[in-house]
mmCIF file of C-alpha atoms and ligand atoms in Angstrom:
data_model
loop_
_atom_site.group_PDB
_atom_site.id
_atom_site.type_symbol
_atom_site.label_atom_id
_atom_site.label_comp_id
_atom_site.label_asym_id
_atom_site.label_seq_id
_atom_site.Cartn_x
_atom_site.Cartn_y
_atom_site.Cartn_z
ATOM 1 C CA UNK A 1 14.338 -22.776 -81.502
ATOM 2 C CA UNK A 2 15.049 -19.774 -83.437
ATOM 3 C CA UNK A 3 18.736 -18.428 -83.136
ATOM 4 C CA UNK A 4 18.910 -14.786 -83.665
ATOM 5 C CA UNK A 5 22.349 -13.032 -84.534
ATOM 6 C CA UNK A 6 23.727 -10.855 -81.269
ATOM 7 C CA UNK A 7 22.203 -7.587 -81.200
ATOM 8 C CA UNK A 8 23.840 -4.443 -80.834
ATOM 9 C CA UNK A 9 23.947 -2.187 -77.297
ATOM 10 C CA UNK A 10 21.231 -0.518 -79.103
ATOM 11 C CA UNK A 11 18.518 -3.058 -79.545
ATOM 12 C CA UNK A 12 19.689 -4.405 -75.951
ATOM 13 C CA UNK A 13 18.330 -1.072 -74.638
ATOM 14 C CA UNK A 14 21.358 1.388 -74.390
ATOM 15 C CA UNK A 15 20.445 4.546 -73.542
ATOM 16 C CA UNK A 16 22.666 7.909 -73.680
ATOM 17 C CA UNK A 17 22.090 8.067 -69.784
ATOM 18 C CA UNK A 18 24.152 4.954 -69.441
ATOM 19 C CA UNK A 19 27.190 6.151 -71.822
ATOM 20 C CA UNK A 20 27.282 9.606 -69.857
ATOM 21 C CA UNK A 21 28.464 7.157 -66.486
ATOM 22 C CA UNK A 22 31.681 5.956 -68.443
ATOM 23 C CA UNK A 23 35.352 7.380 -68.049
ATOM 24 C CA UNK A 24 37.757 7.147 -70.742
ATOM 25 C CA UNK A 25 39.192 4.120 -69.425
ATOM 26 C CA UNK A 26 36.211 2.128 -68.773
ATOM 27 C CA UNK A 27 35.403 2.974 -72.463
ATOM 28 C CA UNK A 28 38.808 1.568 -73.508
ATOM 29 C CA UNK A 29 39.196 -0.970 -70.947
ATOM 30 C CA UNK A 30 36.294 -3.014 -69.751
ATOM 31 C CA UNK A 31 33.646 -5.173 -71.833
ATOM 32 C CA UNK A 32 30.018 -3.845 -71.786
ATOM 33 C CA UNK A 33 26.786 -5.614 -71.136
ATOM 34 C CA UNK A 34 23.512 -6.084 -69.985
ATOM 35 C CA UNK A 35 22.440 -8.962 -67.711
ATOM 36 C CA UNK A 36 19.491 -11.085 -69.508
ATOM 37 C CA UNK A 37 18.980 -14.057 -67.153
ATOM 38 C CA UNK A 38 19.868 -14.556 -63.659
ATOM 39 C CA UNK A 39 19.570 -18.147 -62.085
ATOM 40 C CA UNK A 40 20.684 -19.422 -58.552
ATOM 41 C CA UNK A 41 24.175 -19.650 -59.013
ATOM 42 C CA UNK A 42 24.956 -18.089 -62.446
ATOM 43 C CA UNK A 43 24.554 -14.342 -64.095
ATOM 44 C CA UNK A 44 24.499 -14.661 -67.738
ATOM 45 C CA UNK A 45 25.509 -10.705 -69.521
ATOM 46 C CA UNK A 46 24.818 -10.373 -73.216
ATOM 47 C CA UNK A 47 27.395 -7.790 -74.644
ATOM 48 C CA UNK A 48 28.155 -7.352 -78.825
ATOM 49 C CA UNK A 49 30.387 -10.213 -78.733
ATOM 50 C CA UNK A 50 27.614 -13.036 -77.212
ATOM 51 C CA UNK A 51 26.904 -14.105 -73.827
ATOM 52 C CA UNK A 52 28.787 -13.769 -70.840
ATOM 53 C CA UNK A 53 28.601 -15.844 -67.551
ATOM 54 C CA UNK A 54 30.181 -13.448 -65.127
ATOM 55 C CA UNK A 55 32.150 -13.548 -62.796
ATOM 56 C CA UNK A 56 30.695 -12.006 -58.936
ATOM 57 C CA UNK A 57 32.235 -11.814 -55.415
ATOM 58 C CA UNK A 58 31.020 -11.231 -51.968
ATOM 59 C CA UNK A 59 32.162 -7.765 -52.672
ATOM 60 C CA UNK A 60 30.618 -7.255 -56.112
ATOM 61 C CA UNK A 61 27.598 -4.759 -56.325
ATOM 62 C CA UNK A 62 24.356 -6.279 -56.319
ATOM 63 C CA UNK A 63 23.268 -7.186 -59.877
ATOM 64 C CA UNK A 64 19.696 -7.849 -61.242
ATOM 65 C CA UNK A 65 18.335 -8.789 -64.390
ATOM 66 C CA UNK A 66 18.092 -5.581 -67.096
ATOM 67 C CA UNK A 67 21.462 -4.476 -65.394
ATOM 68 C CA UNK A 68 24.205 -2.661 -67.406
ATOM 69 C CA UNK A 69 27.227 -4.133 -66.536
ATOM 70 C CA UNK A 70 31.099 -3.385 -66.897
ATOM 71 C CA UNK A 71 33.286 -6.772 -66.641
ATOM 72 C CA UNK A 72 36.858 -7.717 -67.854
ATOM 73 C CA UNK A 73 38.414 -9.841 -70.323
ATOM 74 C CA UNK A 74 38.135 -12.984 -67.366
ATOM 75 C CA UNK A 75 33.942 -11.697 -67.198
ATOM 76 C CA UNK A 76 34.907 -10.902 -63.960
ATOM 77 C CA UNK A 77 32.545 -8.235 -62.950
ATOM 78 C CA UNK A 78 33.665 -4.984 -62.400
ATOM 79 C CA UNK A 79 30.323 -2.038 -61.907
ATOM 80 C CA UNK A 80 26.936 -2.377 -62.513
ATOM 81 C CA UNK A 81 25.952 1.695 -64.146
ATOM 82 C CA UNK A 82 23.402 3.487 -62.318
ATOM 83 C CA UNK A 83 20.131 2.315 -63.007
ATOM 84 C CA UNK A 84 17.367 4.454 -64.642
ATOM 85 C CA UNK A 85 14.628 2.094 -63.163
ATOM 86 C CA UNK A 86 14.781 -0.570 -60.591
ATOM 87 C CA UNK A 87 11.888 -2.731 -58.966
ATOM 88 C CA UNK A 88 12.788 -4.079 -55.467
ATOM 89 C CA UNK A 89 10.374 -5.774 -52.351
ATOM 90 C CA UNK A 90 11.366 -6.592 -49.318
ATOM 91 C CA UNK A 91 13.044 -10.213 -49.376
ATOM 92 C CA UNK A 92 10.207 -13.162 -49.079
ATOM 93 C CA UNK A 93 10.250 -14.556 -45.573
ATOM 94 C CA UNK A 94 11.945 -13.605 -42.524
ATOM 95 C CA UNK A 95 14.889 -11.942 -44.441
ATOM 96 C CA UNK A 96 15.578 -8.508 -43.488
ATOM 97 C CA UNK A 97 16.580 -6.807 -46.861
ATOM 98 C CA UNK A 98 15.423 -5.610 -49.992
ATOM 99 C CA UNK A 99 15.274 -8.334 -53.151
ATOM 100 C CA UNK A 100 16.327 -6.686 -56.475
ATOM 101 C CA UNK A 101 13.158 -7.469 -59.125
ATOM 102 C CA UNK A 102 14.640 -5.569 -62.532
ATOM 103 C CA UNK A 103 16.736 -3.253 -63.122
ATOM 104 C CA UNK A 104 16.083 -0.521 -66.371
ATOM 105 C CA UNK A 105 12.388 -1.327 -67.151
ATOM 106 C CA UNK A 106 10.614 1.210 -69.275
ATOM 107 C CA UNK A 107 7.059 -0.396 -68.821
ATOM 108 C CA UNK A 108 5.586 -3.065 -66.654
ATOM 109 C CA UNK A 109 3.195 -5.518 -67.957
ATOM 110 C CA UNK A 110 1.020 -6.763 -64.426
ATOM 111 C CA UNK A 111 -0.045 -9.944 -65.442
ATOM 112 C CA UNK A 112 -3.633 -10.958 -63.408
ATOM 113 C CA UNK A 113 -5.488 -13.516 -64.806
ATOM 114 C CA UNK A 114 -9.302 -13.600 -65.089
ATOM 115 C CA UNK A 115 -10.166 -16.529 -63.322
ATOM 116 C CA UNK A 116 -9.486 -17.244 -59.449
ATOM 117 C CA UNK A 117 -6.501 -15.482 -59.125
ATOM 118 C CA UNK A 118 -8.465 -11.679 -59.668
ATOM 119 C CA UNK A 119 -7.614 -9.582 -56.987
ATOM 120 C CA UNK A 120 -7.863 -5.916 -57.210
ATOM 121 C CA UNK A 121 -5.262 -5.216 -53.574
ATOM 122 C CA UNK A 122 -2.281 -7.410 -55.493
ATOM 123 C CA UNK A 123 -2.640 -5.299 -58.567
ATOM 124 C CA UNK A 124 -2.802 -2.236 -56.525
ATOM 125 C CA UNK A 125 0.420 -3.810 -54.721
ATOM 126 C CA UNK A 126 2.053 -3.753 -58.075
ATOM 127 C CA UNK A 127 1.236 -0.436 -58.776
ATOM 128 C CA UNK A 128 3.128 1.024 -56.184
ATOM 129 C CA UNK A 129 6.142 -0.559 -56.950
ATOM 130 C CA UNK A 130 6.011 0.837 -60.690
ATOM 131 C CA UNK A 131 5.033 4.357 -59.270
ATOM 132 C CA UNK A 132 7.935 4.274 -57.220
ATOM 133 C CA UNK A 133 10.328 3.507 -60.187
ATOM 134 C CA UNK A 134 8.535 6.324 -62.138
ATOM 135 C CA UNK A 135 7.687 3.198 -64.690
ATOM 136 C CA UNK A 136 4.309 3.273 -66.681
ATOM 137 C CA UNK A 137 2.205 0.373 -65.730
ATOM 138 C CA UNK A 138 0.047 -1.483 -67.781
ATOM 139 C CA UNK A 139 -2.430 -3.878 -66.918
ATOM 140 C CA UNK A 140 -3.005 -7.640 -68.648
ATOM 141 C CA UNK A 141 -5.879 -9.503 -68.052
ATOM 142 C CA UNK A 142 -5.277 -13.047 -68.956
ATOM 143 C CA UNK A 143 -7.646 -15.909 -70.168
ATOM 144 C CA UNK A 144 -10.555 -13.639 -70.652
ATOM 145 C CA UNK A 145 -11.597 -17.120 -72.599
ATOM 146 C CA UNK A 146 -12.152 -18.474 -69.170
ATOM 147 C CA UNK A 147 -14.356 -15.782 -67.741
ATOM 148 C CA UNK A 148 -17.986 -14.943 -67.823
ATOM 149 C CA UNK A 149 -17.680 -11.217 -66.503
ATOM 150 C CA UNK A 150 -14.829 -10.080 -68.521
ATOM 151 C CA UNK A 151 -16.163 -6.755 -68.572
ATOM 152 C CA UNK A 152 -17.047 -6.132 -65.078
ATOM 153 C CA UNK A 153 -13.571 -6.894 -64.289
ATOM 154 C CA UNK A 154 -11.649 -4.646 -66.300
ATOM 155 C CA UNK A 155 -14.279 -2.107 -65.361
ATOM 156 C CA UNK A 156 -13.110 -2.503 -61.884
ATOM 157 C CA UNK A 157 -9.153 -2.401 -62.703
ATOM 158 C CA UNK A 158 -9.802 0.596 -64.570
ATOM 159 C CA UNK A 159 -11.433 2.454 -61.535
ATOM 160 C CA UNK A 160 -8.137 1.953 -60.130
ATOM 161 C CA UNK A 161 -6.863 4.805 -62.320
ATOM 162 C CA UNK A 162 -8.715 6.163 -65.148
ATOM 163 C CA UNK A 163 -5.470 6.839 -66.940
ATOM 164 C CA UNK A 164 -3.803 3.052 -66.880
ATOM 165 C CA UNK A 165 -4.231 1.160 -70.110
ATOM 166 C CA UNK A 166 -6.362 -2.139 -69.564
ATOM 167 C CA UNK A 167 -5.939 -4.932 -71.604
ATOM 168 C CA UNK A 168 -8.354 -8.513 -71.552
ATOM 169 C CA UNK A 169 -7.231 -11.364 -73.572
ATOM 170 C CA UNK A 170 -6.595 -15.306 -74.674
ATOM 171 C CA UNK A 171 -2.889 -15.237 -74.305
ATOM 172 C CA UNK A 172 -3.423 -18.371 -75.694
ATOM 173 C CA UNK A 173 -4.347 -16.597 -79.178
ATOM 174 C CA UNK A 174 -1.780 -14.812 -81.003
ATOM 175 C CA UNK A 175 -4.358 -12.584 -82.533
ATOM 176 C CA UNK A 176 -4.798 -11.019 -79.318
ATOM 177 C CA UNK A 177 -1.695 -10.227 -79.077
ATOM 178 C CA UNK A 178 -1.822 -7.244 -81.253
ATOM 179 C CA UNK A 179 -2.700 -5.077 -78.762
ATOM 180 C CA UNK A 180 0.504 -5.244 -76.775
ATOM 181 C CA UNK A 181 2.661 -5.621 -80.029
ATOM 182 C CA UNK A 182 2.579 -1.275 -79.548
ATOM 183 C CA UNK A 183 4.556 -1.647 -76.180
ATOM 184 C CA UNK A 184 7.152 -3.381 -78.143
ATOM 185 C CA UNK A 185 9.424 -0.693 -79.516
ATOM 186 C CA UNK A 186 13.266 -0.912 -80.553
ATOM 187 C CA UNK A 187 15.438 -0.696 -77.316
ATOM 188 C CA UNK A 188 12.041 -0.594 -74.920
ATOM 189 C CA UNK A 189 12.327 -2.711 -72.145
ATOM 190 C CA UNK A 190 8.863 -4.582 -71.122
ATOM 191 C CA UNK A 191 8.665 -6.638 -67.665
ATOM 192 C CA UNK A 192 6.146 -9.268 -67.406
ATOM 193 C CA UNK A 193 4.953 -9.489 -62.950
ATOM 194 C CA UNK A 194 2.559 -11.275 -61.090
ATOM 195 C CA UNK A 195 1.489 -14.457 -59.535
ATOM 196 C CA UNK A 196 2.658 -17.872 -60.857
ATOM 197 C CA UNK A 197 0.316 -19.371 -63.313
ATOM 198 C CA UNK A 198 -1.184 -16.298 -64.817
ATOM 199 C CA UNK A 199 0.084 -16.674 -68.199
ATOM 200 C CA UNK A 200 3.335 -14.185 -68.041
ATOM 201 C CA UNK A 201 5.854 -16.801 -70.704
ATOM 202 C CA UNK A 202 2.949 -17.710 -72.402
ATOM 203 C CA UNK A 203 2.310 -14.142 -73.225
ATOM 204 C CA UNK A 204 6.096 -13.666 -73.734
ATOM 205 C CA UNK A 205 6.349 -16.749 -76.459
ATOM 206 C CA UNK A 206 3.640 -15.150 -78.155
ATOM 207 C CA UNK A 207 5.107 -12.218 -78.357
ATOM 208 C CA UNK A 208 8.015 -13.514 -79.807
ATOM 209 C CA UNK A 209 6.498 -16.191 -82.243
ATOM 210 C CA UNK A 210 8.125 -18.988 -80.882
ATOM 211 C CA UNK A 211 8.457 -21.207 -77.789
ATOM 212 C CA UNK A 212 11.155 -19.829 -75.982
ATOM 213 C CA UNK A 213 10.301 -20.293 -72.499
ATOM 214 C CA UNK A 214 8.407 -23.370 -70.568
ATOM 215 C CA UNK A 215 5.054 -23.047 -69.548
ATOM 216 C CA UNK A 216 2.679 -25.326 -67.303
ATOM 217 C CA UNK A 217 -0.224 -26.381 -66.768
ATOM 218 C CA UNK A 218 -1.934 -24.496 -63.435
ATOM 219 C CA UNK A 219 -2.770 -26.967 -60.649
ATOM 220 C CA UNK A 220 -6.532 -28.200 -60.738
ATOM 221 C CA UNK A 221 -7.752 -27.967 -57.306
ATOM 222 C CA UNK A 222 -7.292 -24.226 -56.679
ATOM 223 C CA UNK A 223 -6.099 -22.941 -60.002
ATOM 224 C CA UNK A 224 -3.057 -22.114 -58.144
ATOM 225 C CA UNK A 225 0.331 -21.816 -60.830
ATOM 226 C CA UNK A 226 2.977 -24.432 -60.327
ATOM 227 C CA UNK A 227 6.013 -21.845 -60.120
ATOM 228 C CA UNK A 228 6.847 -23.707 -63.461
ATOM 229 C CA UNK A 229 8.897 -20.113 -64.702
ATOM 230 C CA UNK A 230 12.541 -20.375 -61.646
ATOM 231 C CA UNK A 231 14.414 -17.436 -63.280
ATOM 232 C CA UNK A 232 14.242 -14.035 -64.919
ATOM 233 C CA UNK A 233 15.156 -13.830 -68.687
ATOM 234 C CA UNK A 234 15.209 -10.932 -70.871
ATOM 235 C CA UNK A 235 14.549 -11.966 -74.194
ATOM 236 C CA UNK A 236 15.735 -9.486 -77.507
ATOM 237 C CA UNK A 237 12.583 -9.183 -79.942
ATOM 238 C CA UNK A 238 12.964 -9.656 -83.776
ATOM 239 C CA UNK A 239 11.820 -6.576 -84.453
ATOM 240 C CA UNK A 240 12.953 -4.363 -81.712
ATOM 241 C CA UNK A 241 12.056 -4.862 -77.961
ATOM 242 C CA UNK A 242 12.684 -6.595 -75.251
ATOM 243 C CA UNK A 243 10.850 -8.000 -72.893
ATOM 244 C CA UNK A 244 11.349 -10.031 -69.512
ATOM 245 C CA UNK A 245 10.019 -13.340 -67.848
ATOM 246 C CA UNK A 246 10.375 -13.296 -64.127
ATOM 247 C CA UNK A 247 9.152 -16.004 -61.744
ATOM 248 C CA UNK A 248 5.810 -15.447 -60.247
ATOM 249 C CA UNK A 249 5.777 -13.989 -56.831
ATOM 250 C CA UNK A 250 3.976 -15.598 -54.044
ATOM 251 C CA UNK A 251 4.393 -12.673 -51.976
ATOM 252 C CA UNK A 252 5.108 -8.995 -53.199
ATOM 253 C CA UNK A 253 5.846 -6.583 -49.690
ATOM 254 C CA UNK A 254 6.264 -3.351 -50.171
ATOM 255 C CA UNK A 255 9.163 -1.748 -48.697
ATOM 256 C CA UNK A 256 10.493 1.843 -48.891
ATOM 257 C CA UNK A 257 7.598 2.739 -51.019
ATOM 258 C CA UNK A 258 5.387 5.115 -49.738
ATOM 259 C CA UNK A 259 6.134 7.985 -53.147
ATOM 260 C CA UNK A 260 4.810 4.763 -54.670
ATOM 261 C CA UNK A 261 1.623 3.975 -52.739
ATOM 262 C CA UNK A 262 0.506 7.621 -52.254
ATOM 263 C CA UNK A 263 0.691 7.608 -56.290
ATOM 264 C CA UNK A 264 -1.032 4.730 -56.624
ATOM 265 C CA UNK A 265 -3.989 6.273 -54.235
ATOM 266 C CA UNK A 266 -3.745 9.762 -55.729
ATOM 267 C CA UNK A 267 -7.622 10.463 -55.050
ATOM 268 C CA UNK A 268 -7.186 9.805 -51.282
ATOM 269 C CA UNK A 269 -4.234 12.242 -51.299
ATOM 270 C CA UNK A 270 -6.547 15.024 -53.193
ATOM 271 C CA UNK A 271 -8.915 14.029 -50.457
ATOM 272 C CA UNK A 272 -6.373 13.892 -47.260
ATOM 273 C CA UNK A 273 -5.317 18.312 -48.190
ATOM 274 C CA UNK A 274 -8.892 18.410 -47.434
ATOM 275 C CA UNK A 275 -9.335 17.123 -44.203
ATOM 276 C CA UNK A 276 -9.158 19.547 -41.151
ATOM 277 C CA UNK A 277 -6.017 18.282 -39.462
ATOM 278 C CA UNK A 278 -2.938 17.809 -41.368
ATOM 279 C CA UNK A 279 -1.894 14.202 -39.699
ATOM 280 C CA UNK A 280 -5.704 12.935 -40.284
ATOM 281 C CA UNK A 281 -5.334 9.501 -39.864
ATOM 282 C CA UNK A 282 -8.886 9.429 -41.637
ATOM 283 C CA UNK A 283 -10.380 7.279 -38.611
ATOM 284 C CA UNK A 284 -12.926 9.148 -36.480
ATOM 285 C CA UNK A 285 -11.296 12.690 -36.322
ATOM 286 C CA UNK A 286 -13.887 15.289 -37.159
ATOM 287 C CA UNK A 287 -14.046 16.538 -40.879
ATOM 288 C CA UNK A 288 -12.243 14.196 -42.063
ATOM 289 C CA UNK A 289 -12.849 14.407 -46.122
ATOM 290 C CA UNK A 290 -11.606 10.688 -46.617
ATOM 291 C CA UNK A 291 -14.197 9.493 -44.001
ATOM 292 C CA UNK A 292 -17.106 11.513 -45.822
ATOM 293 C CA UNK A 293 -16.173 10.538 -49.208
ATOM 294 C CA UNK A 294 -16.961 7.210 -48.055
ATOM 295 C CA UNK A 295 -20.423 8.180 -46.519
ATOM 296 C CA UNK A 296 -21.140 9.961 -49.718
ATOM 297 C CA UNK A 297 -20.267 6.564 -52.173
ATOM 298 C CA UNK A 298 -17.555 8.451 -53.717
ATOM 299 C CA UNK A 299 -14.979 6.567 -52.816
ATOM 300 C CA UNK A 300 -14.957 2.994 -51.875
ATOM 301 C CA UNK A 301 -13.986 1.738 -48.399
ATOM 302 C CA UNK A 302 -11.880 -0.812 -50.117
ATOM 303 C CA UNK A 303 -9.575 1.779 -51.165
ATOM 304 C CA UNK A 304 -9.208 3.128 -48.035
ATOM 305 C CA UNK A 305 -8.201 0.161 -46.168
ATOM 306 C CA UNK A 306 -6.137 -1.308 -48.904
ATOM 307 C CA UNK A 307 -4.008 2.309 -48.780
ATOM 308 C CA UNK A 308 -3.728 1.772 -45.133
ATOM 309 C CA UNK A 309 -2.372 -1.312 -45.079
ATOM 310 C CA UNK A 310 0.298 -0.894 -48.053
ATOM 311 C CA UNK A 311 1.375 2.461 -46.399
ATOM 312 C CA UNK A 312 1.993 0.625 -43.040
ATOM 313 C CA UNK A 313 3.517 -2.564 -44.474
ATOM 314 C CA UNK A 314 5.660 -0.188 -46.188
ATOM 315 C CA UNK A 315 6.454 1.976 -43.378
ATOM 316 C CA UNK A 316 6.913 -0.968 -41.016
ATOM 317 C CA UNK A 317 9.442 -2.498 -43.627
ATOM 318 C CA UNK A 318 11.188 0.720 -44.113
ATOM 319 C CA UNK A 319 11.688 0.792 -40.553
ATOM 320 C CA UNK A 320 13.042 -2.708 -40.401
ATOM 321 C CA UNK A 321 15.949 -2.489 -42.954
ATOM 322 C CA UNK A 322 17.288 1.206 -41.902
ATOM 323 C CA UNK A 323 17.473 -0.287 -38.095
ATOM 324 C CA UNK A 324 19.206 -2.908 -39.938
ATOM 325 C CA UNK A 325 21.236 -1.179 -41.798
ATOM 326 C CA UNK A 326 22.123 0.997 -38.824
ATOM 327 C CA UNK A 327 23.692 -2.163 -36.663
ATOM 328 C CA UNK A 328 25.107 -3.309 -39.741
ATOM 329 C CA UNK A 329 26.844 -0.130 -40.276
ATOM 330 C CA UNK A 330 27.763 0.068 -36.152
ATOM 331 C CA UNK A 331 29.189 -3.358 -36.977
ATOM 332 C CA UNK A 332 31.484 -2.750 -39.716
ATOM 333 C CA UNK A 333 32.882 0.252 -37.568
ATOM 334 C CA UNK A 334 33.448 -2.026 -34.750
ATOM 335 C CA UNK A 335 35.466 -4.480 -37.429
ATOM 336 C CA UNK A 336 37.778 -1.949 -38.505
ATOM 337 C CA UNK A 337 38.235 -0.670 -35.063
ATOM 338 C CA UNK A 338 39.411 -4.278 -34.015
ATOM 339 C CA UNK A 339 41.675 -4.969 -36.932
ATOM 340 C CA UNK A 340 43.234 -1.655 -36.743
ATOM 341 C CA UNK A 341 44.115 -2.413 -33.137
ATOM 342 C CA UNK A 342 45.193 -5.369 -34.075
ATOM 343 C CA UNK A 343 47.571 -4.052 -36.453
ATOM 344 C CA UNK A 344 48.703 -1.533 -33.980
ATOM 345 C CA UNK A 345 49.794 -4.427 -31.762
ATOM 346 C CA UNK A 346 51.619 -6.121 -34.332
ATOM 347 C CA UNK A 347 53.551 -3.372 -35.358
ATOM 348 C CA UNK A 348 54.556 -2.624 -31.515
ATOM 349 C CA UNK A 349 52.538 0.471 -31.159
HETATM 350 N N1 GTP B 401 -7.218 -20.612 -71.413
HETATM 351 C C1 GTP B 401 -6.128 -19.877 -71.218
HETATM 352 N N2 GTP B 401 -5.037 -20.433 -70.691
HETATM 353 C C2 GTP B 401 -3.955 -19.660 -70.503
HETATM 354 C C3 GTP B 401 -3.957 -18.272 -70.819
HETATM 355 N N3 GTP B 401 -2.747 -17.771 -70.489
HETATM 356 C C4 GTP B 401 -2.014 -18.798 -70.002
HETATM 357 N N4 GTP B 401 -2.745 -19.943 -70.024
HETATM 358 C C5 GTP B 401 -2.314 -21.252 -69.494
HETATM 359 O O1 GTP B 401 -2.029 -21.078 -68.107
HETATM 360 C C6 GTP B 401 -0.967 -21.955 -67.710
HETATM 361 C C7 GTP B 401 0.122 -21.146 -67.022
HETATM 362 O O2 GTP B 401 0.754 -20.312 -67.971
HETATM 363 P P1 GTP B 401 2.271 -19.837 -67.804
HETATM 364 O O3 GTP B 401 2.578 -18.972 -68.984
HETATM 365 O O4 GTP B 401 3.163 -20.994 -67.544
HETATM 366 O O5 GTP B 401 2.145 -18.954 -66.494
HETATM 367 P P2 GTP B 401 3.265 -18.089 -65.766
HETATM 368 O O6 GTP B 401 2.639 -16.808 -65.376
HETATM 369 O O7 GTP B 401 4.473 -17.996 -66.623
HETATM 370 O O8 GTP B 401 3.556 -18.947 -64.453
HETATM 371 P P3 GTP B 401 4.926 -19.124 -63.580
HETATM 372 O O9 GTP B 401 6.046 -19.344 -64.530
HETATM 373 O O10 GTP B 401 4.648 -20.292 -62.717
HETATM 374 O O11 GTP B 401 5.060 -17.863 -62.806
HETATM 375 C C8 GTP B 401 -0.503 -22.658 -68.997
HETATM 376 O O12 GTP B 401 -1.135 -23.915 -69.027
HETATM 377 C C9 GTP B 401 -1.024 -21.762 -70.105
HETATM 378 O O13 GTP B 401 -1.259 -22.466 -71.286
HETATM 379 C C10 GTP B 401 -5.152 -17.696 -71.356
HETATM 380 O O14 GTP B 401 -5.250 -16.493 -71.616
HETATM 381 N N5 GTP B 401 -6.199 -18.551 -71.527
HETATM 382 MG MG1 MG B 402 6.369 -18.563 -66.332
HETATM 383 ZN ZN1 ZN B 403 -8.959 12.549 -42.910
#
């Protein structure tokens, strides 16, 4: 494997936004860093000195991988600096909470292969989640080499939004790769999302010319990925750039996202100031300009519902971790009130 001297705060993606958040102190005091891989059990920081494994507590803020961190001279960790961009869905499972994706992404690579795995309502998923972090989305569509209607396809993602760049290729073939070299400028942060299996670290070796990351074979029967990728890594570019691996997702819920989705479904929004009543729920209410864009083929229903459904997973999840929040909030209270009591007590008031 290549070994590549420590870059500077700079090529790691330092941004005047993040020096305007430090005091004095903190500029005297604490060591600086940004987090590049996050496993079960272990955050690894990369600061101008070399890497870092740092040092959390149950009190610590929540840290993600593309973090900027503050830490001491034991790596204990001390802030994580506001983030410019953050991905987050709501935790996998029966979890009631948010699950912290990335942290100070300047573009997001969606990663859909070309084979079994094509699905137009996970992309649009994805979308929302980079609308919502006001990050530009891009779209890869892997082994192209595998696929008979290669056009078609990207024909189809690019209805999604004239705007979005599209890209179809071998990720397999480093020629291909040219393409997506342009996303790769000095101090740009890239993230690679989307299902396991889809090509996301072989696309990320390729990118960086050699084999940083392990890749596997996708399972025969259903083409389904083996979840071969377990943790995100940001890894520095030669030439400027950085870009991140991340696990792929088996589920991707949307919470607190409805900026997001509305962005991602602009044309039903230009449609919905249309309609007669306000609160159209763009079912069976009279002049409803949704409902006759579908009669009149301009837009599809599959837009419709898929909008539908993301705004009311959202809106259901929303609802979900504020309640949650709420108790959790009525329960601290209740704490404090106790120990202060308690304290009363012992000191014979
Ligand atoms: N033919 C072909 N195979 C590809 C292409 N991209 C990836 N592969 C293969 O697909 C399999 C999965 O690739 P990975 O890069 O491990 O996929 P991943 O998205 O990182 O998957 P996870 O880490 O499980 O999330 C590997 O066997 C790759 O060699 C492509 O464009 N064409
Ligand atoms: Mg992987
Ligand atoms: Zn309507």
């Amino acid at each position: 494997m290549m070994t590549s001297p420590t870059p500077t705060l700079t090529e790691l993606g330092w941004k005047p936004f993040f020096g305007q958040q430090l005091s004095l102190d903190e500029y005297n005091d604490c060591k600086l860093g940004r987090i590049i891989e996050q496993h079960r059990n272990k955050v690894l920081a990369l600061s101008e000195q070399g890497q870092h494994s740092l040092i959390l507590t149950a009190n610590s803020d929540r840290v993600c991988v593309g973090d900027w961190v503050l830490f001491d001279e034991s790596d204990r960790l001390i802030r994580v600096l506001e983030r410019q961009s953050l991905f987050q869905r709501k935790a996998p499972g029966s979890k009631v909470s948010t699950q912290l994706i990335a942290a100070n992404i300047d573009s997001l690579m969606i990663v859909c292969s070309l084979n079994n795995d094509f699905n137009l309502n996970r992309i649009e998923r994805y979308l929302a989640i980079a609308k919502e972090a006001h990050v530009d989305p891009i779209v890869v569509l892997t082994k192209a080499d595998q696929c008979s209607d290669v056009d078609v396809k990207k024909q189809q993602v690019q209805a999604l939004d004239q705007l979005m760049m599209v890209h179809t290729l071998n990720a397999l073939e480093p020629s291909e790769l040219i393409a997506l070299t342009a996303y790769c400028k000095a101090g740009n942060t890239i993230a690679f999302l989307g299902s396991s299996g889809v090509g996301k670290s072989t696309l990320v070796n390729g990118l960086l010319g050699y084999h940083a990351l392990d890749t596997g074979a996708i399972r025969e029967d259903d083409s389904k990925g083996r979840h071969t990728t377990t943790f995100r890594a940001l890894k520095v570019l030669p030439h400027g750039g950085l870009l991140m691996d991340t696990p792929g997702m088996r589920e991707l819920q949307l919470a607190e996202c409805e900026q997001g989705v509305n962005e991602t479904f602009s044309e039903i929004m230009v449609l919905a100031n249309q309609c007669r009543f306000s609160d159209c729920q763009h079912e069976s209410e009279p002049h409803c300009a949704v409902q006759q864009a579908i009669t009149s083929g301009e837009l599809e229903l599959r837009r419709l519902i898929s909008y539908q459904k993301l705004m009311k997973e959202q809106a259901f999840n929303s609802a979900t971790l504020s309640e949650k929040r709420a108790k959790d909030k009525a329960f601290g209270k209740m704490i404090n009130r106790v120990q202060n009591e308690a304290k009363g007590l012992k000191q014979g008031r």
